[in-house]
mmCIF file of C-alpha atoms and ligand atoms in Angstrom:
data_model
loop_
_atom_site.group_PDB
_atom_site.id
_atom_site.type_symbol
_atom_site.label_atom_id
_atom_site.label_comp_id
_atom_site.label_asym_id
_atom_site.label_seq_id
_atom_site.Cartn_x
_atom_site.Cartn_y
_atom_site.Cartn_z
ATOM 1 C CA UNK A 1 37.460 -3.522 64.629
ATOM 2 C CA UNK A 2 34.897 -0.854 63.955
ATOM 3 C CA UNK A 3 37.542 0.902 61.918
ATOM 4 C CA UNK A 4 38.086 -2.279 59.971
ATOM 5 C CA UNK A 5 34.400 -2.310 59.041
ATOM 6 C CA UNK A 6 34.763 1.248 57.778
ATOM 7 C CA UNK A 7 37.735 0.157 55.718
ATOM 8 C CA UNK A 8 35.779 -2.750 54.293
ATOM 9 C CA UNK A 9 32.973 -0.343 53.356
ATOM 10 C CA UNK A 10 35.394 2.012 51.675
ATOM 11 C CA UNK A 11 36.928 -0.845 49.718
ATOM 12 C CA UNK A 12 33.474 -2.068 48.749
ATOM 13 C CA UNK A 13 32.378 1.325 47.397
ATOM 14 C CA UNK A 14 35.474 1.825 45.287
ATOM 15 C CA UNK A 15 35.199 -1.710 43.903
ATOM 16 C CA UNK A 16 31.485 -1.278 43.199
ATOM 17 C CA UNK A 17 32.098 1.825 41.149
ATOM 18 C CA UNK A 18 34.298 -0.135 38.761
ATOM 19 C CA UNK A 19 31.729 -2.853 38.048
ATOM 20 C CA UNK A 20 30.540 -3.033 34.444
ATOM 21 C CA UNK A 21 28.414 -6.180 34.333
ATOM 22 C CA UNK A 22 25.642 -7.787 36.349
ATOM 23 C CA UNK A 23 27.638 -10.974 36.831
ATOM 24 C CA UNK A 24 30.661 -9.172 38.248
ATOM 25 C CA UNK A 25 28.469 -7.198 40.602
ATOM 26 C CA UNK A 26 26.817 -10.378 41.841
ATOM 27 C CA UNK A 27 30.288 -11.683 42.685
ATOM 28 C CA UNK A 28 30.826 -8.667 44.914
ATOM 29 C CA UNK A 29 27.859 -9.729 47.005
ATOM 30 C CA UNK A 30 29.528 -13.029 47.743
ATOM 31 C CA UNK A 31 32.856 -11.342 48.414
ATOM 32 C CA UNK A 32 31.474 -8.994 51.076
ATOM 33 C CA UNK A 33 28.311 -10.594 52.440
ATOM 34 C CA UNK A 34 28.757 -14.291 51.677
ATOM 35 C CA UNK A 35 29.388 -16.982 54.330
ATOM 36 C CA UNK A 36 33.094 -16.660 53.757
ATOM 37 C CA UNK A 37 32.896 -12.994 52.886
ATOM 38 C CA UNK A 38 34.907 -10.171 54.440
ATOM 39 C CA UNK A 39 32.241 -9.114 56.931
ATOM 40 C CA UNK A 40 31.607 -12.646 58.184
ATOM 41 C CA UNK A 41 35.336 -13.212 58.590
ATOM 42 C CA UNK A 42 35.534 -10.185 60.847
ATOM 43 C CA UNK A 43 32.631 -11.343 62.937
ATOM 44 C CA UNK A 44 34.393 -14.609 63.673
ATOM 45 C CA UNK A 45 36.650 -12.697 66.101
ATOM 46 C CA UNK A 46 33.692 -11.528 68.136
ATOM 47 C CA UNK A 47 34.373 -14.049 70.930
ATOM 48 C CA UNK A 48 37.374 -12.149 72.252
ATOM 49 C CA UNK A 49 35.424 -8.948 72.784
ATOM 50 C CA UNK A 50 33.517 -7.601 75.769
ATOM 51 C CA UNK A 51 29.718 -7.635 75.726
ATOM 52 C CA UNK A 52 29.565 -3.888 75.111
ATOM 53 C CA UNK A 53 32.028 -4.139 72.219
ATOM 54 C CA UNK A 54 30.123 -7.112 70.804
ATOM 55 C CA UNK A 55 26.944 -5.084 70.816
ATOM 56 C CA UNK A 56 28.559 -2.084 69.118
ATOM 57 C CA UNK A 57 30.272 -4.223 66.546
ATOM 58 C CA UNK A 58 27.093 -6.185 65.853
ATOM 59 C CA UNK A 59 25.177 -2.980 65.176
ATOM 60 C CA UNK A 60 27.956 -1.590 63.020
ATOM 61 C CA UNK A 61 28.215 -4.813 61.047
ATOM 62 C CA UNK A 62 24.453 -4.945 60.515
ATOM 63 C CA UNK A 63 24.293 -1.376 59.258
ATOM 64 C CA UNK A 64 27.315 -2.022 56.974
ATOM 65 C CA UNK A 65 25.522 -5.067 55.637
ATOM 66 C CA UNK A 66 22.410 -3.096 54.771
ATOM 67 C CA UNK A 67 24.464 -0.300 53.192
ATOM 68 C CA UNK A 68 26.215 -2.886 51.003
ATOM 69 C CA UNK A 69 22.956 -4.623 50.086
ATOM 70 C CA UNK A 70 21.267 -1.360 49.118
ATOM 71 C CA UNK A 71 24.245 -0.148 47.077
ATOM 72 C CA UNK A 72 24.484 -3.493 45.304
ATOM 73 C CA UNK A 73 20.795 -3.452 44.449
ATOM 74 C CA UNK A 74 21.028 0.085 43.086
ATOM 75 C CA UNK A 75 24.043 -0.790 40.994
ATOM 76 C CA UNK A 76 22.357 -3.923 39.615
ATOM 77 C CA UNK A 77 19.264 -1.894 38.670
ATOM 78 C CA UNK A 78 21.394 0.722 36.937
ATOM 79 C CA UNK A 79 23.351 -1.933 35.038
ATOM 80 C CA UNK A 80 20.132 -3.581 33.912
ATOM 81 C CA UNK A 81 18.795 -0.276 32.572
ATOM 82 C CA UNK A 82 22.094 0.382 30.776
ATOM 83 C CA UNK A 83 21.992 -3.055 29.232
ATOM 84 C CA UNK A 84 18.428 -2.557 28.005
ATOM 85 C CA UNK A 85 19.288 0.829 26.508
ATOM 86 C CA UNK A 86 22.228 -0.672 24.688
ATOM 87 C CA UNK A 87 19.985 -3.368 23.220
ATOM 88 C CA UNK A 88 17.369 -0.838 22.119
ATOM 89 C CA UNK A 89 19.982 1.344 20.546
ATOM 90 C CA UNK A 90 21.280 -1.609 18.572
ATOM 91 C CA UNK A 91 17.758 -2.345 17.296
ATOM 92 C CA UNK A 92 16.774 1.259 16.566
ATOM 93 C CA UNK A 93 16.598 2.341 12.929
ATOM 94 C CA UNK A 94 19.672 4.256 12.034
ATOM 95 C CA UNK A 95 18.523 6.530 9.212
ATOM 96 C CA UNK A 96 21.991 7.566 8.207
ATOM 97 C CA UNK A 97 22.816 3.862 7.760
ATOM 98 C CA UNK A 98 19.645 3.331 5.698
ATOM 99 C CA UNK A 99 20.547 6.147 3.325
ATOM 100 C CA UNK A 100 24.002 4.807 2.804
ATOM 101 C CA UNK A 101 22.575 1.332 2.047
ATOM 102 C CA UNK A 102 20.332 2.832 -0.632
ATOM 103 C CA UNK A 103 23.331 4.670 -2.023
ATOM 104 C CA UNK A 104 25.008 1.301 -2.331
ATOM 105 C CA UNK A 105 22.130 -0.016 -4.439
ATOM 106 C CA UNK A 106 19.793 -1.652 -1.924
ATOM 107 C CA UNK A 107 16.244 -1.888 -3.357
ATOM 108 C CA UNK A 108 13.965 0.951 -2.474
ATOM 109 C CA UNK A 109 10.197 0.374 -2.553
ATOM 110 C CA UNK A 110 8.148 2.134 -5.191
ATOM 111 C CA UNK A 111 4.694 2.648 -6.592
ATOM 112 C CA UNK A 112 3.351 -0.057 -8.865
ATOM 113 C CA UNK A 113 3.134 1.165 -12.496
ATOM 114 C CA UNK A 114 -0.624 0.488 -12.694
ATOM 115 C CA UNK A 115 -1.170 2.472 -9.539
ATOM 116 C CA UNK A 116 0.971 5.370 -10.665
ATOM 117 C CA UNK A 117 -0.863 5.560 -14.021
ATOM 118 C CA UNK A 118 -4.157 5.468 -12.116
ATOM 119 C CA UNK A 119 -3.038 8.388 -9.932
ATOM 120 C CA UNK A 120 -1.906 10.306 -12.976
ATOM 121 C CA UNK A 121 -5.237 9.848 -14.754
ATOM 122 C CA UNK A 122 -7.103 10.766 -11.565
ATOM 123 C CA UNK A 123 -5.104 13.999 -11.379
ATOM 124 C CA UNK A 124 -5.900 14.834 -14.990
ATOM 125 C CA UNK A 125 -9.626 14.382 -14.419
ATOM 126 C CA UNK A 126 -9.602 16.155 -11.067
ATOM 127 C CA UNK A 127 -8.062 19.152 -12.817
ATOM 128 C CA UNK A 128 -11.010 19.092 -15.252
ATOM 129 C CA UNK A 129 -13.533 19.150 -12.411
ATOM 130 C CA UNK A 130 -14.395 15.413 -12.257
ATOM 131 C CA UNK A 131 -15.040 13.655 -8.957
ATOM 132 C CA UNK A 132 -13.270 10.376 -8.156
ATOM 133 C CA UNK A 133 -15.710 7.674 -6.991
ATOM 134 C CA UNK A 134 -15.229 4.199 -5.605
ATOM 135 C CA UNK A 135 -17.497 1.153 -5.684
ATOM 136 C CA UNK A 136 -17.690 -2.329 -4.178
ATOM 137 C CA UNK A 137 -15.943 -5.350 -5.749
ATOM 138 C CA UNK A 138 -18.880 -7.568 -4.824
ATOM 139 C CA UNK A 139 -21.938 -6.455 -6.742
ATOM 140 C CA UNK A 140 -25.445 -7.660 -7.467
ATOM 141 C CA UNK A 141 -26.554 -8.363 -10.990
ATOM 142 C CA UNK A 142 -28.667 -5.189 -11.073
ATOM 143 C CA UNK A 143 -25.645 -2.884 -10.804
ATOM 144 C CA UNK A 144 -23.398 -5.004 -13.004
ATOM 145 C CA UNK A 145 -25.953 -5.867 -15.709
ATOM 146 C CA UNK A 146 -29.617 -4.848 -15.560
ATOM 147 C CA UNK A 147 -29.076 -1.163 -14.798
ATOM 148 C CA UNK A 148 -26.570 -1.065 -17.645
ATOM 149 C CA UNK A 149 -29.133 -2.255 -20.155
ATOM 150 C CA UNK A 150 -27.992 -5.879 -20.077
ATOM 151 C CA UNK A 151 -31.108 -7.931 -19.147
ATOM 152 C CA UNK A 152 -30.790 -11.510 -17.903
ATOM 153 C CA UNK A 153 -31.504 -13.068 -21.298
ATOM 154 C CA UNK A 154 -29.290 -10.656 -23.237
ATOM 155 C CA UNK A 155 -26.494 -12.316 -25.228
ATOM 156 C CA UNK A 156 -24.159 -9.479 -24.199
ATOM 157 C CA UNK A 157 -23.848 -11.160 -20.793
ATOM 158 C CA UNK A 158 -21.641 -13.674 -22.520
ATOM 159 C CA UNK A 159 -19.228 -10.864 -23.420
ATOM 160 C CA UNK A 160 -18.069 -10.821 -19.834
ATOM 161 C CA UNK A 161 -17.309 -14.130 -18.173
ATOM 162 C CA UNK A 162 -18.469 -13.687 -14.649
ATOM 163 C CA UNK A 163 -17.404 -14.986 -11.246
ATOM 164 C CA UNK A 164 -20.779 -15.677 -9.634
ATOM 165 C CA UNK A 165 -21.293 -16.336 -5.943
ATOM 166 C CA UNK A 166 -23.149 -19.483 -4.928
ATOM 167 C CA UNK A 167 -26.391 -17.526 -4.361
ATOM 168 C CA UNK A 168 -26.444 -16.636 -8.105
ATOM 169 C CA UNK A 169 -27.404 -13.102 -7.065
ATOM 170 C CA UNK A 170 -23.973 -11.680 -6.321
ATOM 171 C CA UNK A 171 -20.821 -11.528 -8.403
ATOM 172 C CA UNK A 172 -17.370 -9.969 -8.590
ATOM 173 C CA UNK A 173 -17.854 -6.877 -10.725
ATOM 174 C CA UNK A 174 -16.817 -7.527 -14.309
ATOM 175 C CA UNK A 175 -16.334 -3.842 -15.102
ATOM 176 C CA UNK A 176 -16.185 -0.471 -13.398
ATOM 177 C CA UNK A 177 -19.356 0.569 -15.261
ATOM 178 C CA UNK A 178 -21.137 -0.422 -12.027
ATOM 179 C CA UNK A 179 -19.792 2.835 -10.606
ATOM 180 C CA UNK A 180 -21.833 4.715 -13.242
ATOM 181 C CA UNK A 181 -25.026 3.327 -11.742
ATOM 182 C CA UNK A 182 -24.127 4.189 -8.153
ATOM 183 C CA UNK A 183 -22.829 7.612 -9.239
ATOM 184 C CA UNK A 184 -26.041 8.501 -11.116
ATOM 185 C CA UNK A 185 -28.272 7.320 -8.288
ATOM 186 C CA UNK A 186 -26.536 9.470 -5.708
ATOM 187 C CA UNK A 187 -26.272 12.829 -7.515
ATOM 188 C CA UNK A 188 -28.262 15.265 -9.602
ATOM 189 C CA UNK A 189 -27.122 16.427 -13.074
ATOM 190 C CA UNK A 190 -25.030 18.110 -14.226
ATOM 191 C CA UNK A 191 -22.145 15.982 -12.900
ATOM 192 C CA UNK A 192 -18.984 14.292 -14.046
ATOM 193 C CA UNK A 193 -16.965 11.643 -12.290
ATOM 194 C CA UNK A 194 -14.475 8.838 -12.796
ATOM 195 C CA UNK A 195 -14.309 5.498 -10.984
ATOM 196 C CA UNK A 196 -11.053 3.553 -11.079
ATOM 197 C CA UNK A 197 -10.623 0.044 -9.689
ATOM 198 C CA UNK A 198 -10.076 -3.689 -9.983
ATOM 199 C CA UNK A 199 -12.393 -5.808 -12.102
ATOM 200 C CA UNK A 200 -12.701 -9.584 -12.356
ATOM 201 C CA UNK A 201 -13.345 -11.959 -15.240
ATOM 202 C CA UNK A 202 -13.522 -15.707 -15.200
ATOM 203 C CA UNK A 203 -11.205 -16.068 -18.175
ATOM 204 C CA UNK A 204 -8.284 -18.110 -19.324
ATOM 205 C CA UNK A 205 -5.219 -15.907 -18.944
ATOM 206 C CA UNK A 206 -2.819 -15.130 -21.760
ATOM 207 C CA UNK A 207 -0.488 -12.293 -22.752
ATOM 208 C CA UNK A 208 -3.360 -9.828 -23.048
ATOM 209 C CA UNK A 209 -5.889 -11.260 -20.586
ATOM 210 C CA UNK A 210 -5.846 -11.466 -16.819
ATOM 211 C CA UNK A 211 -8.566 -12.587 -14.420
ATOM 212 C CA UNK A 212 -8.034 -9.472 -12.321
ATOM 213 C CA UNK A 213 -7.262 -6.193 -14.031
ATOM 214 C CA UNK A 214 -7.887 -2.477 -13.705
ATOM 215 C CA UNK A 215 -10.295 -0.129 -15.403
ATOM 216 C CA UNK A 216 -11.110 3.499 -15.017
ATOM 217 C CA UNK A 217 -14.688 4.380 -15.758
ATOM 218 C CA UNK A 218 -15.753 7.884 -16.636
ATOM 219 C CA UNK A 219 -19.147 9.523 -16.958
ATOM 220 C CA UNK A 220 -20.506 12.981 -17.609
ATOM 221 C CA UNK A 221 -24.182 13.904 -17.595
ATOM 222 C CA UNK A 222 -25.542 17.341 -18.502
ATOM 223 C CA UNK A 223 -28.236 18.986 -20.626
ATOM 224 C CA UNK A 224 -26.430 19.563 -23.895
ATOM 225 C CA UNK A 225 -23.830 16.917 -24.455
ATOM 226 C CA UNK A 226 -22.795 15.394 -27.744
ATOM 227 C CA UNK A 227 -20.127 13.135 -29.228
ATOM 228 C CA UNK A 228 -18.046 16.311 -29.744
ATOM 229 C CA UNK A 229 -17.786 16.744 -25.959
ATOM 230 C CA UNK A 230 -16.795 13.107 -25.573
ATOM 231 C CA UNK A 231 -14.037 13.462 -28.177
ATOM 232 C CA UNK A 232 -12.797 16.679 -26.571
ATOM 233 C CA UNK A 233 -12.383 15.065 -23.152
ATOM 234 C CA UNK A 234 -10.803 11.913 -24.560
ATOM 235 C CA UNK A 235 -8.290 13.883 -26.631
ATOM 236 C CA UNK A 236 -7.417 16.076 -23.655
ATOM 237 C CA UNK A 237 -6.868 12.967 -21.539
ATOM 238 C CA UNK A 238 -4.646 11.325 -24.142
ATOM 239 C CA UNK A 239 -2.621 14.486 -24.747
ATOM 240 C CA UNK A 240 -1.928 14.709 -21.012
ATOM 241 C CA UNK A 241 -1.028 11.041 -20.690
ATOM 242 C CA UNK A 242 1.272 10.921 -23.692
ATOM 243 C CA UNK A 243 2.424 14.524 -23.355
ATOM 244 C CA UNK A 244 1.581 15.311 -26.973
ATOM 245 C CA UNK A 245 -1.436 15.701 -29.218
ATOM 246 C CA UNK A 246 -2.588 12.198 -30.207
ATOM 247 C CA UNK A 247 -4.207 11.269 -33.473
ATOM 248 C CA UNK A 248 -7.433 9.376 -32.730
ATOM 249 C CA UNK A 249 -10.160 7.650 -34.678
ATOM 250 C CA UNK A 250 -13.603 6.447 -33.664
ATOM 251 C CA UNK A 251 -14.920 3.115 -34.862
ATOM 252 C CA UNK A 252 -18.388 1.849 -34.102
ATOM 253 C CA UNK A 253 -18.295 -0.463 -31.095
ATOM 254 C CA UNK A 254 -21.088 -2.354 -29.400
ATOM 255 C CA UNK A 255 -21.709 -1.969 -25.681
ATOM 256 C CA UNK A 256 -25.312 -2.238 -24.477
ATOM 257 C CA UNK A 257 -24.965 0.762 -22.139
ATOM 258 C CA UNK A 258 -24.045 3.283 -24.837
ATOM 259 C CA UNK A 259 -25.702 4.348 -28.062
ATOM 260 C CA UNK A 260 -23.891 5.163 -30.236
ATOM 261 C CA UNK A 261 -20.931 3.176 -28.883
ATOM 262 C CA UNK A 262 -17.353 3.544 -30.104
ATOM 263 C CA UNK A 263 -13.922 2.076 -29.965
ATOM 264 C CA UNK A 264 -11.492 4.945 -29.781
ATOM 265 C CA UNK A 265 -8.132 4.082 -31.339
ATOM 266 C CA UNK A 266 -4.905 6.036 -31.164
ATOM 267 C CA UNK A 267 -2.246 6.062 -33.864
ATOM 268 C CA UNK A 268 0.649 4.244 -32.335
ATOM 269 C CA UNK A 269 4.196 3.454 -33.351
ATOM 270 C CA UNK A 270 4.765 -0.107 -32.334
ATOM 271 C CA UNK A 271 8.344 -1.136 -31.732
ATOM 272 C CA UNK A 272 9.329 -3.951 -34.074
ATOM 273 C CA UNK A 273 10.886 -6.676 -31.922
ATOM 274 C CA UNK A 274 13.024 -7.931 -34.825
ATOM 275 C CA UNK A 275 14.505 -4.584 -35.858
ATOM 276 C CA UNK A 276 14.840 -2.588 -32.714
ATOM 277 C CA UNK A 277 15.356 0.823 -34.386
ATOM 278 C CA UNK A 278 12.658 0.341 -36.976
ATOM 279 C CA UNK A 279 9.136 1.046 -35.868
ATOM 280 C CA UNK A 280 5.903 0.491 -37.723
ATOM 281 C CA UNK A 281 2.760 2.418 -37.097
ATOM 282 C CA UNK A 282 -0.748 1.215 -36.581
ATOM 283 C CA UNK A 283 -4.009 1.957 -34.832
ATOM 284 C CA UNK A 284 -4.256 0.813 -31.263
ATOM 285 C CA UNK A 285 -7.599 0.156 -29.589
ATOM 286 C CA UNK A 286 -7.478 1.994 -26.283
ATOM 287 C CA UNK A 287 -10.716 3.552 -25.132
ATOM 288 C CA UNK A 288 -14.221 2.115 -25.522
ATOM 289 C CA UNK A 289 -16.776 4.879 -25.059
ATOM 290 C CA UNK A 290 -20.102 6.260 -26.203
ATOM 291 C CA UNK A 291 -23.212 8.287 -25.461
ATOM 292 C CA UNK A 292 -25.075 6.864 -22.461
ATOM 293 C CA UNK A 293 -28.112 4.791 -23.473
ATOM 294 C CA UNK A 294 -31.464 6.323 -22.350
ATOM 295 C CA UNK A 295 -32.329 3.101 -20.469
ATOM 296 C CA UNK A 296 -29.158 3.492 -18.414
ATOM 297 C CA UNK A 297 -29.952 7.113 -17.536
ATOM 298 C CA UNK A 298 -33.435 6.009 -16.520
ATOM 299 C CA UNK A 299 -32.136 3.195 -14.314
ATOM 300 C CA UNK A 300 -29.895 5.776 -12.639
ATOM 301 C CA UNK A 301 -32.891 8.006 -11.892
ATOM 302 C CA UNK A 302 -32.140 10.571 -14.606
ATOM 303 C CA UNK A 303 -34.646 11.902 -17.162
ATOM 304 C CA UNK A 304 -33.302 10.893 -20.603
ATOM 305 C CA UNK A 305 -35.576 13.479 -22.284
ATOM 306 C CA UNK A 306 -33.778 16.267 -20.490
ATOM 307 C CA UNK A 307 -30.234 15.017 -20.023
ATOM 308 C CA UNK A 308 -27.546 13.393 -22.141
ATOM 309 C CA UNK A 309 -24.388 11.654 -21.043
ATOM 310 C CA UNK A 310 -21.175 10.176 -22.280
ATOM 311 C CA UNK A 311 -19.172 7.370 -20.710
ATOM 312 C CA UNK A 312 -15.875 5.600 -21.278
ATOM 313 C CA UNK A 313 -13.933 2.687 -19.834
ATOM 314 C CA UNK A 314 -10.169 3.061 -19.878
ATOM 315 C CA UNK A 315 -8.123 -0.119 -19.436
ATOM 316 C CA UNK A 316 -5.401 0.920 -17.003
ATOM 317 C CA UNK A 317 -3.264 -2.207 -17.445
ATOM 318 C CA UNK A 318 -3.479 -1.737 -21.186
ATOM 319 C CA UNK A 319 -2.275 1.816 -20.860
ATOM 320 C CA UNK A 320 0.678 0.722 -18.722
ATOM 321 C CA UNK A 321 1.565 -1.933 -21.288
ATOM 322 C CA UNK A 322 1.469 0.580 -24.132
ATOM 323 C CA UNK A 323 3.408 3.178 -22.274
ATOM 324 C CA UNK A 324 6.174 0.892 -21.009
ATOM 325 C CA UNK A 325 6.078 -1.490 -23.959
ATOM 326 C CA UNK A 326 5.291 -4.491 -21.795
ATOM 327 C CA UNK A 327 4.486 -7.528 -23.903
ATOM 328 C CA UNK A 328 2.589 -9.628 -21.355
ATOM 329 C CA UNK A 329 -0.075 -8.353 -18.959
ATOM 330 C CA UNK A 330 0.737 -11.198 -16.573
ATOM 331 C CA UNK A 331 4.013 -9.475 -15.648
ATOM 332 C CA UNK A 332 2.191 -6.566 -14.100
ATOM 333 C CA UNK A 333 0.683 -8.623 -11.275
ATOM 334 C CA UNK A 334 3.250 -11.372 -11.058
ATOM 335 C CA UNK A 335 4.766 -9.885 -7.910
ATOM 336 C CA UNK A 336 8.154 -10.474 -9.508
ATOM 337 C CA UNK A 337 10.498 -7.891 -8.005
ATOM 338 C CA UNK A 338 12.715 -7.943 -11.088
ATOM 339 C CA UNK A 339 9.734 -6.516 -12.961
ATOM 340 C CA UNK A 340 8.450 -4.179 -10.258
ATOM 341 C CA UNK A 341 11.807 -2.685 -9.381
ATOM 342 C CA UNK A 342 12.189 -1.251 -12.881
ATOM 343 C CA UNK A 343 9.446 1.211 -11.992
ATOM 344 C CA UNK A 344 10.439 2.128 -8.448
ATOM 345 C CA UNK A 345 10.782 5.832 -7.897
HETATM 346 N N1 LIG B 1 -17.529 -1.747 -19.409
HETATM 347 C C1 LIG B 1 -16.895 -2.044 -20.665
HETATM 348 C C2 LIG B 1 -16.047 -3.308 -20.547
HETATM 349 O O1 LIG B 1 -15.594 -3.602 -19.490
HETATM 350 C C3 LIG B 1 -16.017 -0.906 -21.104
HETATM 351 C C4 LIG B 1 -16.801 0.277 -21.514
HETATM 352 C C5 LIG B 1 -17.209 0.437 -22.815
HETATM 353 C C6 LIG B 1 -17.134 1.263 -20.587
HETATM 354 C C7 LIG B 1 -17.913 1.524 -23.234
HETATM 355 C C8 LIG B 1 -17.888 2.367 -20.995
HETATM 356 C C9 LIG B 1 -18.263 2.483 -22.333
HETATM 357 O O2 LIG B 1 -18.232 3.340 -20.152
HETATM 358 O O3 LIG B 1 -18.947 3.577 -22.706
HETATM 359 O O4 LIG B 1 -15.820 -3.960 -21.512
#
């Protein structure tokens, strides 16, 4: 009978090796160790044996039982690990699959056109030695108005419809000119920097107006600066952006923080929507700018007797619209993937 136990063990091991699933392996437990299992069946014949034989057989059967239990447990553990690995493999990102999906036309993410123009303009100015500064969206009225020569009772405040906070002290910045103030206060001339970012206006939206849009402010302060320097930098910027020399003109423009203040226009060939090949030219208002007002230099802690400055405020959304011939600013932040995907890299 001892031999029979060895045979049962042998049979068990070869069967165990073939198991592929947890459920099947659990069945083996019943087959060998269960009430009606092979080992129990053998033990039913114990009565006919001598005491010595009973003892030997009992020991043998017990050790066989523990061998089977251990082996089963090990196998179950292994199967569980295999199963988990299979699941993980199925979930893992298969990069070769991803590439082939893109090849078949699946949408690839890209950089938003406003953001890519912003990066481009940043690069142009960085190459000319400008710093790139940032500023908070939530401002106080000093940085947004007073320091920029717009006192509380000044009618120019009406030029920019403002989102005020309930405390009537704080607001969402209406322009990136706030960055001028912070920039001046934290450095000593000569310096030059730009400050791109979102701005907010409490306005009715239409094809050319959004409540949230993007500007890029620029400022240079040094001892001998004139309108000629301003024009030089603006023309260099435009030539880089449009990849050719641009014809520009300066018109007088009123902004309380600059004196003189200008509207810089570029000569632009507008596509005629009715006759697609025919284009008509015109002047396009693109870049308000000017020589920094002495009061603004003073508010920024700079001696206006000694230093001069120029500043400009580029409308980034406007630039994107001109460049890509987009007819409605509201498309740019609509989140509509049909629009965005046209610009994905
Ligand atoms: N801050 C002005 C606006 O949002 C734009 C502007 C005009 C900025 C003239 C300037 C400037 O720096 O010189 O309407």
